[in-house]
Amino acid sequence: MEQESPMTKEEVKHKELSISNVRQAQRKDPELQLLINYLEQLELPDDPKLSQRIVLEARQMGLDGDGILHHFWWMQRGDRRTNTRCQLVVPAALVETVMAATHDDLLAGHFREKRTIKQARQHYWWRGMFSQIKRWVATCLTCQQCNNPKGQTPGLLQSIPAASQPFQQLRVDLIGPLPQSRRGNKHILVFVDYLTKWPEAYALPDATAEAMAHVYVKQVICRHGAPEALLSNHGKQFLSEVVRHVNEYLQVHKVNTTPYHPQTDSLVERFNGTLESLLTKFRNNHQDNWDDLLPYALSAYRTSVHEATGDTPFYLLYGRDPYLPVDITSRAVKSGSATTPERHKSELVDRLRDAYAYARANQERAQQSDQRAFDHHWEQSHYYAGDKVWLRAAHLPRGKTAKLARMWKGPYRVGEVRGQLVLALQHVNNPRDQQVVSVRRVKPCQLDESLADFTQRLRNQQAEEPDDGEDIEVEAILNDRPRGEVLGWATTRESTVPYPFCSLFALFLLLFLLV
């Protein structure tokens, strides 16, 4: 008798989000059960305030044919087009499963909090979802080990005019050399469309102009048509060689190209960084399966909302949203309204016209915002004794490349702050690992700590540290978890109180009560 193979993490998540499991979990959730009872039988609890809240919330709720509760969200894409999105109402028992599916999944891509929130909001709704997703992303160990902090880049930013059509302007770039994959690939040729932000990426064994020209013709021009401008920061020689091979291959007279300045636009530089980050988070330890992950990384990027356009590259290119594994419970409510090819064509033209205008307006606003932020000097972060940080690795093992390595090691605890630029660190799990480093090599570490773990750590810290008579700041003790989450208070670092003063006040209070 054959033994069934264990399910992968993705299969477990999708099974937990099946229709039967979601329906059962919703009806076991005390808060959602009240809403379901009202929608099905018009039953309300005896508490007047609670009944009023249920009636108000039920106006944006509904049950589908399977008895699953959905939330209605009137999302707006542009000034003239409004869609109604049916979001699955997530019970408390499945919140972590949903956050894992929209952030940790291979098709989700481990994006930062803004994209993860927008991705989750396309399909799900629950109370407090924004703050919980922010916390989930901020405490993701994989992201903290891979993502670099955003810093200031020298030079002035000069933006180019926004394109008016898809694949009118293309940006080409080359990533590599990377560790040789099992298929023999060492480079990634990247194309990004300026209007829709749609990316194409192809693994190559060699970075010759002839190989890149063949990919450009067969995979880009044959699928999307020839662009009016092909832009690159590799210099005139790089473009001229590619153009020469394209002319030979297509037997055309001329292909228009535009000179490109490295600081003119950061479109492909940003995508390259995102692509490398996605591959790093899912590649194996040998770094030789990155080309197998390319389609998944591209899918995650294409179906996530781009901040510059306010929409997904997939929608801007196809005029519709894709069906993804996370849509399993909402496919019935996403069917289009067109019934004939002519009506579909008319609706598609209207949708894309509005979407392109909205994308161009958003892109222009994003360029202006980037211009202001680029020239504004950011204030350096300050670290304090007891803070936890990640340390950027100075060296890599032989055969590994920084582009696909998890460069942030740790976490470390700041033991001493020496001036404004030097920190003395000690590894949290290995006390022998002690280093003195520059602040430029560290970034803050955020860990999700339960109240029980916090209490135990506090006791251990008080037992291990000798009482030398110095004041201990309360904030230093609570550095790993915001005080508002532990005690329910809103606070700042300036509101800390020396520990001996707190003890003296407690003693006087106890004497007063006894008298």
CSV table of N, CA and C in Angstrom, one decimal, residues 287-381:
chain,number,residue,atom,x,y,z
A,287,GLN,N,21.8,28.1,-4.4
A,287,GLN,CA,21.5,29.3,-5.3
A,287,GLN,C,21.5,28.8,-6.8
A,288,ASP,N,21.1,27.6,-7.1
A,288,ASP,CA,21.2,27.1,-8.5
A,288,ASP,C,19.8,26.8,-9.0
A,289,ASN,N,18.7,27.3,-8.4
A,289,ASN,CA,17.4,27.1,-8.9
A,289,ASN,C,16.7,28.4,-9.2
A,290,TRP,N,17.4,29.5,-9.3
A,290,TRP,CA,16.8,30.8,-9.4
A,290,TRP,C,16.1,31.0,-10.7
A,291,ASP,N,16.6,30.3,-11.8
A,291,ASP,CA,15.8,30.4,-13.1
A,291,ASP,C,14.5,29.7,-13.1
A,292,ASP,N,14.4,28.6,-12.2
A,292,ASP,CA,13.1,28.0,-12.1
A,292,ASP,C,12.1,28.9,-11.4
A,293,LEU,N,12.5,29.8,-10.6
A,293,LEU,CA,11.6,30.7,-9.8
A,293,LEU,C,11.2,31.9,-10.6
A,294,LEU,N,11.9,32.2,-11.7
A,294,LEU,CA,11.6,33.4,-12.5
A,294,LEU,C,10.1,33.6,-12.8
A,295,PRO,N,9.4,32.6,-13.3
A,295,PRO,CA,8.0,32.8,-13.7
A,295,PRO,C,7.1,33.1,-12.5
A,296,TYR,N,7.4,32.5,-11.3
A,296,TYR,CA,6.6,32.8,-10.1
A,296,TYR,C,6.9,34.3,-9.6
A,297,ALA,N,8.2,34.7,-9.7
A,297,ALA,CA,8.5,36.1,-9.3
A,297,ALA,C,7.8,37.1,-10.2
A,298,LEU,N,7.8,36.8,-11.5
A,298,LEU,CA,7.2,37.7,-12.5
A,298,LEU,C,5.7,37.8,-12.2
A,299,SER,N,5.1,36.6,-11.9
A,299,SER,CA,3.6,36.6,-11.7
A,299,SER,C,3.3,37.4,-10.4
A,300,ALA,N,4.1,37.3,-9.4
A,300,ALA,CA,3.8,38.0,-8.2
A,300,ALA,C,3.9,39.5,-8.4
A,301,TYR,N,4.9,39.9,-9.2
A,301,TYR,CA,5.1,41.4,-9.5
A,301,TYR,C,3.9,41.9,-10.4
A,302,ARG,N,3.6,41.1,-11.4
A,302,ARG,CA,2.6,41.6,-12.4
A,302,ARG,C,1.2,41.7,-11.8
A,303,THR,N,0.9,40.9,-10.8
A,303,THR,CA,-0.4,40.9,-10.2
A,303,THR,C,-0.5,41.7,-8.9
A,304,SER,N,0.5,42.5,-8.6
A,304,SER,CA,0.5,43.3,-7.4
A,304,SER,C,0.4,44.8,-7.8
A,305,VAL,N,-0.3,45.6,-7.0
A,305,VAL,CA,-0.5,47.0,-7.4
A,305,VAL,C,0.8,47.8,-7.3
A,306,HIS,N,1.1,48.5,-8.4
A,306,HIS,CA,2.3,49.3,-8.5
A,306,HIS,C,2.0,50.7,-8.0
A,307,GLU,N,2.9,51.1,-7.1
A,307,GLU,CA,2.7,52.4,-6.4
A,307,GLU,C,2.6,53.6,-7.4
A,308,ALA,N,3.4,53.5,-8.5
A,308,ALA,CA,3.5,54.6,-9.5
A,308,ALA,C,2.3,54.7,-10.3
A,309,THR,N,1.6,53.6,-10.6
A,309,THR,CA,0.4,53.7,-11.5
A,309,THR,C,-0.9,53.5,-10.7
A,310,GLY,N,-0.9,53.0,-9.5
A,310,GLY,CA,-2.1,52.8,-8.8
A,310,GLY,C,-2.9,51.5,-9.2
A,311,ASP,N,-2.3,50.7,-10.0
A,311,ASP,CA,-3.0,49.5,-10.5
A,311,ASP,C,-1.9,48.4,-10.8
A,312,THR,N,-2.4,47.2,-11.1
A,312,THR,CA,-1.5,46.1,-11.4
A,312,THR,C,-1.0,46.1,-12.8
A,313,PRO,N,0.2,45.7,-13.1
A,313,PRO,CA,0.6,45.6,-14.5
A,313,PRO,C,-0.3,44.7,-15.3
A,314,PHE,N,-0.8,43.7,-14.7
A,314,PHE,CA,-1.7,42.7,-15.4
A,314,PHE,C,-3.0,43.4,-15.9
A,315,TYR,N,-3.6,44.2,-15.0
A,315,TYR,CA,-4.8,44.9,-15.4
A,315,TYR,C,-4.6,45.9,-16.5
A,316,LEU,N,-3.5,46.7,-16.4
A,316,LEU,CA,-3.2,47.7,-17.4
A,316,LEU,C,-2.9,47.1,-18.7
A,317,LEU,N,-2.5,45.9,-18.8
A,317,LEU,CA,-2.2,45.3,-20.1
A,317,LEU,C,-3.4,44.5,-20.6
A,318,TYR,N,-4.2,43.8,-19.8
A,318,TYR,CA,-5.3,43.0,-20.2
A,318,TYR,C,-6.7,43.6,-20.0
A,319,GLY,N,-6.8,44.6,-19.1
A,319,GLY,CA,-8.1,45.2,-18.8
A,319,GLY,C,-8.9,44.3,-17.9
A,320,ARG,N,-8.4,43.4,-17.2
A,320,ARG,CA,-9.1,42.5,-16.3
A,320,ARG,C,-8.1,42.1,-15.2
A,321,ASP,N,-8.7,41.6,-14.1
A,321,ASP,CA,-7.9,41.0,-13.1
A,321,ASP,C,-7.7,39.5,-13.3
A,322,PRO,N,-6.6,38.9,-12.9
A,322,PRO,CA,-6.4,37.5,-13.1
A,322,PRO,C,-7.0,36.7,-12.0
A,323,TYR,N,-7.2,35.4,-12.3
A,323,TYR,CA,-7.6,34.5,-11.3
A,323,TYR,C,-6.4,33.8,-10.7
A,324,LEU,N,-6.3,33.9,-9.4
A,324,LEU,CA,-5.2,33.4,-8.7
A,324,LEU,C,-5.6,32.3,-7.6
A,325,PRO,N,-4.7,31.6,-7.1
A,325,PRO,CA,-5.1,30.6,-6.0
A,325,PRO,C,-5.9,31.2,-4.9
A,326,VAL,N,-5.6,32.5,-4.5
A,326,VAL,CA,-6.3,33.1,-3.4
A,326,VAL,C,-7.7,33.5,-3.8
A,327,ASP,N,-8.1,33.4,-5.1
A,327,ASP,CA,-9.5,33.7,-5.5
A,327,ASP,C,-10.4,32.5,-5.4
A,328,ILE,N,-10.0,31.4,-4.8
A,328,ILE,CA,-10.8,30.2,-4.8
A,328,ILE,C,-12.2,30.4,-4.3
A,329,THR,N,-12.4,31.3,-3.3
A,329,THR,CA,-13.7,31.4,-2.7
A,329,THR,C,-14.5,32.6,-3.3
A,330,SER,N,-13.9,33.3,-4.3
A,330,SER,CA,-14.6,34.5,-4.9
A,330,SER,C,-14.7,34.5,-6.4
A,331,ARG,N,-14.5,33.3,-7.0
A,331,ARG,CA,-14.5,33.3,-8.5
A,331,ARG,C,-15.9,33.5,-9.0
A,332,ALA,N,-16.9,33.1,-8.3
A,332,ALA,CA,-18.3,33.2,-8.8
A,332,ALA,C,-18.7,34.7,-8.9
A,333,VAL,N,-18.1,35.6,-8.1
A,333,VAL,CA,-18.6,37.0,-8.1
A,333,VAL,C,-17.7,37.9,-9.0
A,334,LYS,N,-16.7,37.3,-9.8
A,334,LYS,CA,-15.8,38.1,-10.6
A,334,LYS,C,-16.1,38.0,-12.1
A,335,SER,N,-17.1,37.4,-12.5
A,335,SER,CA,-17.4,37.2,-13.9
A,335,SER,C,-17.7,38.5,-14.5
A,336,GLY,N,-17.3,38.7,-15.8
A,336,GLY,CA,-17.6,40.0,-16.4
A,336,GLY,C,-19.0,40.1,-16.9
A,337,SER,N,-19.3,41.3,-17.4
A,337,SER,CA,-20.7,41.6,-17.8
A,337,SER,C,-20.9,41.4,-19.3
A,338,ALA,N,-19.8,41.3,-20.1
A,338,ALA,CA,-19.9,41.2,-21.5
A,338,ALA,C,-20.5,39.9,-21.9
A,339,THR,N,-21.4,39.9,-22.9
A,339,THR,CA,-22.0,38.7,-23.4
A,339,THR,C,-21.7,38.4,-24.9
A,340,THR,N,-21.2,39.4,-25.6
A,340,THR,CA,-20.8,39.2,-27.0
A,340,THR,C,-19.4,39.8,-27.2
A,341,PRO,N,-18.7,39.4,-28.3
A,341,PRO,CA,-17.4,39.9,-28.6
A,341,PRO,C,-17.4,41.4,-28.8
A,342,GLU,N,-18.5,41.9,-29.5
A,342,GLU,CA,-18.6,43.4,-29.7
A,342,GLU,C,-18.7,44.1,-28.4
A,343,ARG,N,-19.6,43.6,-27.5
A,343,ARG,CA,-19.7,44.3,-26.2
A,343,ARG,C,-18.5,44.2,-25.3
A,344,HIS,N,-17.8,43.1,-25.4
A,344,HIS,CA,-16.5,42.9,-24.7
A,344,HIS,C,-15.5,43.9,-25.2
A,345,LYS,N,-15.4,44.1,-26.5
A,345,LYS,CA,-14.5,45.0,-27.1
A,345,LYS,C,-14.8,46.4,-26.6
A,346,SER,N,-16.0,46.8,-26.6
A,346,SER,CA,-16.4,48.2,-26.2
A,346,SER,C,-16.1,48.4,-24.7
A,347,GLU,N,-16.4,47.4,-23.9
A,347,GLU,CA,-16.1,47.6,-22.5
A,347,GLU,C,-14.6,47.6,-22.2
A,348,LEU,N,-13.9,46.8,-23.0
A,348,LEU,CA,-12.4,46.7,-22.8
A,348,LEU,C,-11.8,48.0,-23.2
A,349,VAL,N,-12.2,48.6,-24.3
A,349,VAL,CA,-11.6,49.9,-24.7
A,349,VAL,C,-11.9,51.0,-23.6
A,350,ASP,N,-13.1,51.0,-23.1
A,350,ASP,CA,-13.5,52.0,-22.1
A,350,ASP,C,-12.6,51.8,-20.8
A,351,ARG,N,-12.5,50.6,-20.4
A,351,ARG,CA,-11.7,50.3,-19.2
A,351,ARG,C,-10.3,50.7,-19.4
A,352,LEU,N,-9.7,50.3,-20.5
A,352,LEU,CA,-8.3,50.6,-20.7
A,352,LEU,C,-8.0,52.1,-20.9
A,353,ARG,N,-8.9,52.7,-21.6
A,353,ARG,CA,-8.8,54.2,-21.8
A,353,ARG,C,-8.7,54.9,-20.4
A,354,ASP,N,-9.6,54.6,-19.5
A,354,ASP,CA,-9.6,55.2,-18.2
A,354,ASP,C,-8.4,54.7,-17.4
A,355,ALA,N,-8.1,53.4,-17.5
A,355,ALA,CA,-6.9,52.9,-16.8
A,355,ALA,C,-5.6,53.6,-17.2
A,356,TYR,N,-5.4,53.8,-18.5
A,356,TYR,CA,-4.2,54.4,-19.0
A,356,TYR,C,-4.1,55.9,-18.5
A,357,ALA,N,-5.2,56.6,-18.6
A,357,ALA,CA,-5.2,58.0,-18.1
A,357,ALA,C,-4.9,58.1,-16.6
A,358,TYR,N,-5.5,57.1,-15.9
A,358,TYR,CA,-5.3,57.1,-14.4
A,358,TYR,C,-3.8,56.7,-14.1
A,359,ALA,N,-3.2,55.8,-14.9
A,359,ALA,CA,-1.8,55.4,-14.7
A,359,ALA,C,-0.9,56.5,-15.0
A,360,ARG,N,-1.2,57.3,-16.1
A,360,ARG,CA,-0.3,58.4,-16.5
A,360,ARG,C,-0.3,59.5,-15.4
A,361,ALA,N,-1.5,59.8,-14.9
A,361,ALA,CA,-1.6,60.8,-13.9
A,361,ALA,C,-0.9,60.4,-12.6
A,362,ASN,N,-1.1,59.1,-12.2
A,362,ASN,CA,-0.4,58.6,-11.1
A,362,ASN,C,1.1,58.6,-11.2
A,363,GLN,N,1.6,58.2,-12.4
A,363,GLN,CA,3.0,58.2,-12.7
A,363,GLN,C,3.6,59.6,-12.6
A,364,GLU,N,2.9,60.6,-13.1
A,364,GLU,CA,3.4,61.9,-13.1
A,364,GLU,C,3.5,62.4,-11.6
A,365,ARG,N,2.5,62.1,-10.8
A,365,ARG,CA,2.5,62.5,-9.4
A,365,ARG,C,3.6,61.7,-8.7
A,366,ALA,N,3.8,60.4,-9.0
A,366,ALA,CA,4.9,59.7,-8.4
A,366,ALA,C,6.2,60.2,-8.7
A,367,GLN,N,6.4,60.7,-10.0
A,367,GLN,CA,7.7,61.2,-10.4
A,367,GLN,C,8.0,62.5,-9.6
A,368,GLN,N,7.0,63.4,-9.4
A,368,GLN,CA,7.1,64.6,-8.7
A,368,GLN,C,7.4,64.3,-7.2
A,369,SER,N,6.8,63.3,-6.7
A,369,SER,CA,7.0,62.9,-5.3
A,369,SER,C,8.4,62.4,-5.1
A,370,ASP,N,8.9,61.5,-6.1
A,370,ASP,CA,10.2,61.0,-6.0
A,370,ASP,C,11.3,62.1,-6.1
A,371,GLN,N,10.9,63.1,-7.0
A,371,GLN,CA,11.9,64.2,-7.1
A,371,GLN,C,12.1,64.9,-5.8
A,372,ARG,N,11.0,65.2,-5.1
A,372,ARG,CA,11.1,65.9,-3.8
A,372,ARG,C,11.8,65.0,-2.8
A,373,ALA,N,11.5,63.7,-2.7
A,373,ALA,CA,12.1,62.9,-1.7
A,373,ALA,C,13.6,62.6,-2.0
A,374,PHE,N,13.9,62.6,-3.3
A,374,PHE,CA,15.3,62.2,-3.7
A,374,PHE,C,16.3,63.3,-3.3
A,375,ASP,N,15.8,64.6,-3.3
A,375,ASP,CA,16.7,65.7,-3.0
A,375,ASP,C,16.7,66.0,-1.5
A,376,HIS,N,15.8,65.4,-0.8
A,376,HIS,CA,15.7,65.7,0.7
A,376,HIS,C,16.6,64.8,1.5
A,377,HIS,N,17.4,65.3,2.3
A,377,HIS,CA,18.4,64.5,3.1
A,377,HIS,C,17.6,63.9,4.3
A,378,TRP,N,17.7,62.6,4.4
A,378,TRP,CA,17.0,61.9,5.4
A,378,TRP,C,17.9,62.0,6.7
A,379,GLU,N,17.2,61.9,7.8
A,379,GLU,CA,17.9,62.0,9.1
A,379,GLU,C,18.3,60.6,9.5
A,380,GLN,N,19.5,60.4,10.0
A,380,GLN,CA,20.0,59.1,10.4
A,380,GLN,C,19.3,58.6,11.6
A,381,SER,N,19.0,57.2,11.5
A,381,SER,CA,18.4,56.6,12.6
A,381,SER,C,19.3,56.5,13.8
